[in-house]
XYZ file of C-alpha atoms in Angstrom:
251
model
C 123.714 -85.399 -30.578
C 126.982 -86.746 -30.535
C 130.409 -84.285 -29.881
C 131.525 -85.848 -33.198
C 128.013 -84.594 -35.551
C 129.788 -81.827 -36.602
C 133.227 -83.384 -37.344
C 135.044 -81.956 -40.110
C 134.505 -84.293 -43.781
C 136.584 -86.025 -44.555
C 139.158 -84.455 -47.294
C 138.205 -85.472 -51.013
C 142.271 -86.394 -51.170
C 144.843 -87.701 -49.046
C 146.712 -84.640 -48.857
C 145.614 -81.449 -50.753
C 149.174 -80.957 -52.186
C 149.880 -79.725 -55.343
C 151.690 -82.994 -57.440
C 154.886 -82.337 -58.598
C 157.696 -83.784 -61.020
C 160.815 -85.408 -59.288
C 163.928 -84.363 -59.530
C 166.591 -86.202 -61.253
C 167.848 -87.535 -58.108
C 164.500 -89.003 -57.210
C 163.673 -86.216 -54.677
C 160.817 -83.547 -54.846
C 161.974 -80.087 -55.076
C 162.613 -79.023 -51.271
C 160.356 -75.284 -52.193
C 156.957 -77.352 -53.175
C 156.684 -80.785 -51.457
C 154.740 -79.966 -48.471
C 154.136 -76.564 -49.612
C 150.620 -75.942 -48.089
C 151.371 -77.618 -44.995
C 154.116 -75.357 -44.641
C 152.570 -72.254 -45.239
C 149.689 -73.185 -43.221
C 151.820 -73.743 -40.027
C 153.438 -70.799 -40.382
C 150.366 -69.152 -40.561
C 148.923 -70.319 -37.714
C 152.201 -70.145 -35.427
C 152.689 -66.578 -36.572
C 149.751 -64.936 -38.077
C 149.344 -63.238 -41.526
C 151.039 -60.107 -40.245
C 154.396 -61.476 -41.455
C 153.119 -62.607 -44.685
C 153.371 -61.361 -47.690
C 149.660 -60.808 -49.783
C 150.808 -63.828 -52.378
C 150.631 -66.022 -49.526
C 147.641 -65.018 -47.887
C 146.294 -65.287 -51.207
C 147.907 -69.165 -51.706
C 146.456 -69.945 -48.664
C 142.200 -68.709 -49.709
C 143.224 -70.083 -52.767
C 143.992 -73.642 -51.127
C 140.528 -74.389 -50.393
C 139.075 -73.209 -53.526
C 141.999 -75.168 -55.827
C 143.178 -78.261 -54.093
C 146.410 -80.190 -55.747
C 147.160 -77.614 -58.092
C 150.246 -74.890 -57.156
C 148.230 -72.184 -56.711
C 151.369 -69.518 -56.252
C 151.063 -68.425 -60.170
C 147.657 -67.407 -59.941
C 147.677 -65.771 -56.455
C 150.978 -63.697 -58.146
C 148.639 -62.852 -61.347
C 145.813 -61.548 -59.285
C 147.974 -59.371 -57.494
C 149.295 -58.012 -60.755
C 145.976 -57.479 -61.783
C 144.577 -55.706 -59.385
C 147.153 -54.505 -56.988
C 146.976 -55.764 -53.422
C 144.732 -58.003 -51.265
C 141.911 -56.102 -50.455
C 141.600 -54.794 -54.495
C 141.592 -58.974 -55.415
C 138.561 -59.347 -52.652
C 136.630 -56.137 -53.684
C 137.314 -57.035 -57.936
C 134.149 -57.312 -59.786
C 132.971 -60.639 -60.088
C 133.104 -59.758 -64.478
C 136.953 -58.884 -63.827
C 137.586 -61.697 -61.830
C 136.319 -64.185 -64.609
C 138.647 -62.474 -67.147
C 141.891 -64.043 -65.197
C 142.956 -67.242 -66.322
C 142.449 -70.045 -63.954
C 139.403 -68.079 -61.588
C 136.170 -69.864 -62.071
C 132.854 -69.690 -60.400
C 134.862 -71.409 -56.718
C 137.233 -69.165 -56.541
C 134.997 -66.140 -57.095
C 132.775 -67.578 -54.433
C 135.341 -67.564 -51.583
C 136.862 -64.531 -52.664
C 133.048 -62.799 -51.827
C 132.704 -64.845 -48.997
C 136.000 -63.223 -47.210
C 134.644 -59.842 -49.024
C 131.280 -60.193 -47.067
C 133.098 -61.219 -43.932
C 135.407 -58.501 -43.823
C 132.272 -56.336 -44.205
C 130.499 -57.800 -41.729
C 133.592 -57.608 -38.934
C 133.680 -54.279 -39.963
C 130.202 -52.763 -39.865
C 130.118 -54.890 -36.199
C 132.333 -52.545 -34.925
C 129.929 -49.395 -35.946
C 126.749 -50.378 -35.468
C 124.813 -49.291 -32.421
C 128.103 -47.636 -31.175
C 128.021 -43.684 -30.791
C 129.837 -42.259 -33.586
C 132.563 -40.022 -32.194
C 133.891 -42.558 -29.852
C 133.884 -44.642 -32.719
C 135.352 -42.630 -35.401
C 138.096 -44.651 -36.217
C 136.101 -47.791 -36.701
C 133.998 -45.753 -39.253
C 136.802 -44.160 -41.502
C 138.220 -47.729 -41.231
C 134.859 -49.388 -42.584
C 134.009 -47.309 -44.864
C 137.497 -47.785 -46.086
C 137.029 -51.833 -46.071
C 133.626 -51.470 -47.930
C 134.295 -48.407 -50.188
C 137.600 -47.651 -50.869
C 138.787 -50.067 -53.815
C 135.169 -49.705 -55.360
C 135.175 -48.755 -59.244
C 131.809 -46.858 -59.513
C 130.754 -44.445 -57.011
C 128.567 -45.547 -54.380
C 126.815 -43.188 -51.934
C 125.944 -44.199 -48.233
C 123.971 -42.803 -45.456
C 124.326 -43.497 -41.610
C 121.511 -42.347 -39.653
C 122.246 -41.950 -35.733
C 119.959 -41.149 -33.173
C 119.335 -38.327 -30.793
C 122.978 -39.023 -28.777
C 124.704 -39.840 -31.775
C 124.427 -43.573 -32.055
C 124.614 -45.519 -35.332
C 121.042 -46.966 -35.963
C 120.942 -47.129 -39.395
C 123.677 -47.603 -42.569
C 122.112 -47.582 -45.837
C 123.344 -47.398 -49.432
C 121.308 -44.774 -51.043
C 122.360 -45.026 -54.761
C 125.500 -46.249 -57.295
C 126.703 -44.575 -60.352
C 129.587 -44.233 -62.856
C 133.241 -44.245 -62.412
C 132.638 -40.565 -61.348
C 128.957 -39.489 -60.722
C 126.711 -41.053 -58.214
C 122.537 -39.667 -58.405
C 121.577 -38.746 -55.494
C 118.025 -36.987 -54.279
C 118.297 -34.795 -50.814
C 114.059 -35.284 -50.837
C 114.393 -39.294 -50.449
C 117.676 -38.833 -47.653
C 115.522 -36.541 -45.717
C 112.652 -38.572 -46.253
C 114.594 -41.930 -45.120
C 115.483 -40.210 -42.125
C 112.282 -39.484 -40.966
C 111.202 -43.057 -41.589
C 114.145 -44.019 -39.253
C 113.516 -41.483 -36.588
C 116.776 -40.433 -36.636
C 117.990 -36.816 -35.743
C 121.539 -36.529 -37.405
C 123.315 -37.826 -40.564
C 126.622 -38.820 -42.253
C 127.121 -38.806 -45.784
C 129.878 -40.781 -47.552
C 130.939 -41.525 -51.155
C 133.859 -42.558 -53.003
C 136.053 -42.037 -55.615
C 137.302 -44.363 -57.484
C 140.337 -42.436 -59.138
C 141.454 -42.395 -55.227
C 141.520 -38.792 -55.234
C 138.992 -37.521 -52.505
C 138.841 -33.573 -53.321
C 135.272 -32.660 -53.995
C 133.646 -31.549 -56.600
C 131.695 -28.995 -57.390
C 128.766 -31.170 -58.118
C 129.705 -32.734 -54.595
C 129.861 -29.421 -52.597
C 126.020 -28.473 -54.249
C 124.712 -31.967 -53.341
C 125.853 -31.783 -49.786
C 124.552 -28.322 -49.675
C 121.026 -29.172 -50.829
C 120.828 -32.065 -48.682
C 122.105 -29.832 -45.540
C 119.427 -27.419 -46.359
C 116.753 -30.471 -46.640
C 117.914 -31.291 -43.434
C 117.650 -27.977 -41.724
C 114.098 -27.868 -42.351
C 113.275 -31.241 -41.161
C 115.232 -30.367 -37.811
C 117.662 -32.977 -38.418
C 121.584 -32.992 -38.188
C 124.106 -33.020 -40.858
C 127.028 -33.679 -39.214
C 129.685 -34.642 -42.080
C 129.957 -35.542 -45.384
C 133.336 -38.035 -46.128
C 134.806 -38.497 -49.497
C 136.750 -42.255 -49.660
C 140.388 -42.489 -51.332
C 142.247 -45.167 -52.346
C 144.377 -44.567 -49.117
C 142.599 -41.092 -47.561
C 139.553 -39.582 -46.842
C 138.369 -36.137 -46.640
C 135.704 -34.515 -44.291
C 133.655 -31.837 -45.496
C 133.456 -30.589 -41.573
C 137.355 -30.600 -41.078
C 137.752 -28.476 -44.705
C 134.964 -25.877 -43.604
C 132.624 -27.007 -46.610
C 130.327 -27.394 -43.992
């Protein structure tokens, strides 16, 4: 196999730049000729911390749009949904509402959702959990956070309090998730693990529990306690906090 077999294609256009009307003088407006080249240089000289979430936003929405200025739809998204990581997490039914997404653009918006994930869960995963901490709050955060029903998760760890196991156990309304302590306990036991985390979210970004919360996590600690196994914590997900049911004394 040749070093060139996986050579990028070549592009479908000479340039990917959006086309744009002259100016009277015969001259393309100095903000859009060479727009995408532009940004992406800057990009790559500086890195996205200096950039603003429109333009990180242009720039994924480069490679699902070519030759078309992208800027007014990147700036509607934003509206829409509020920042960066609320565009990635949309529902793919919300996304199809704004003008100009189609199935491409949903597509690569999920992609970078599933990557983001991915990098995130990587840096959990077979790691022991206190060490870790901060790598959970911040994935459960990137996978749970900007969610608009509630969705309740699991992660089983072992006897020394490694991560073996993260599992979504159910999903529910904007503000009540079903959950059964039987089938957590249960799971558990299938997994061999000794000790548990329970997480959930809310999506009106207000973490307090409720009481329906505080019962559940009760009934599942007591499922737990005759099994032998470990509840350690239960977290609520915010928009922008969390809350521990360990560091409040609910358990």
């Amino acid at each position: 196999m040749t070093k060139d077999a996986f050579a990028e294609a070549p592009s479908l256009f000479e340039t990917d730049e959006a086309p744009v009307t002259p100016l009277p003088t015969g001259r393309l407006p100095s903000y859009i000729k060479d727009h995408r080249k532009r940004l992406r240089e800057r990009f790559m000289s500086g890195g996205a911390g200096a950039m603003p979430d429109y333009e990180l936003l242009e720039l994924v929405l480069f490679r699902s749009i070519p030759r078309q200025d992208v800027k007014p739809l990147a700036r509607l998204l934003l509206d829409t949904f509020g920042d960066f990581n609320r565009v990635l997490t949309a529902p793919v039914d919300r996304l199809r509402q704004i003008k100009g997404v189609g199935d491409t653009v949903i597509t690569d918006l999920k992609i970078l959702e599933a990557c983001a994930h991915r990098m995130a869960r990587a840096r959990v995963m077979q790691r022991h959990v206190i060490s870790s901490w901060d790598a959970l709050l911040d994935y459960c955060h990137t996978t749970m956070a900007h969610r608009e029903i509630e969705q309740f998760r699991v992660f089983f760890l072992d006897r020394k309090n490694v991560l073996i196991a993260d599992e979504e156990q159910a999903k529910g309304t904007v503000d009540h998730v079903p959950v059964y302590p039987r089938e957590v306990a249960k799971r558990a036991l299938e997994l061999n693990a000794s000790a548990l985390i329970l997480v959930h979210n809310h999506p009106s970004g207000d973490p307090t529990p409720s009481q329906s919360d505080i019962d559940m996590t009760n009934r599942i600690n007591d499922a737990c306690a005759a099994l032998g196994l470990t509840l350690h914590d239960h977290l609520i997900i915010g928009k922008s906090t969390e809350l521990s049911f360990r560091s409040e004394g609910y358990l």
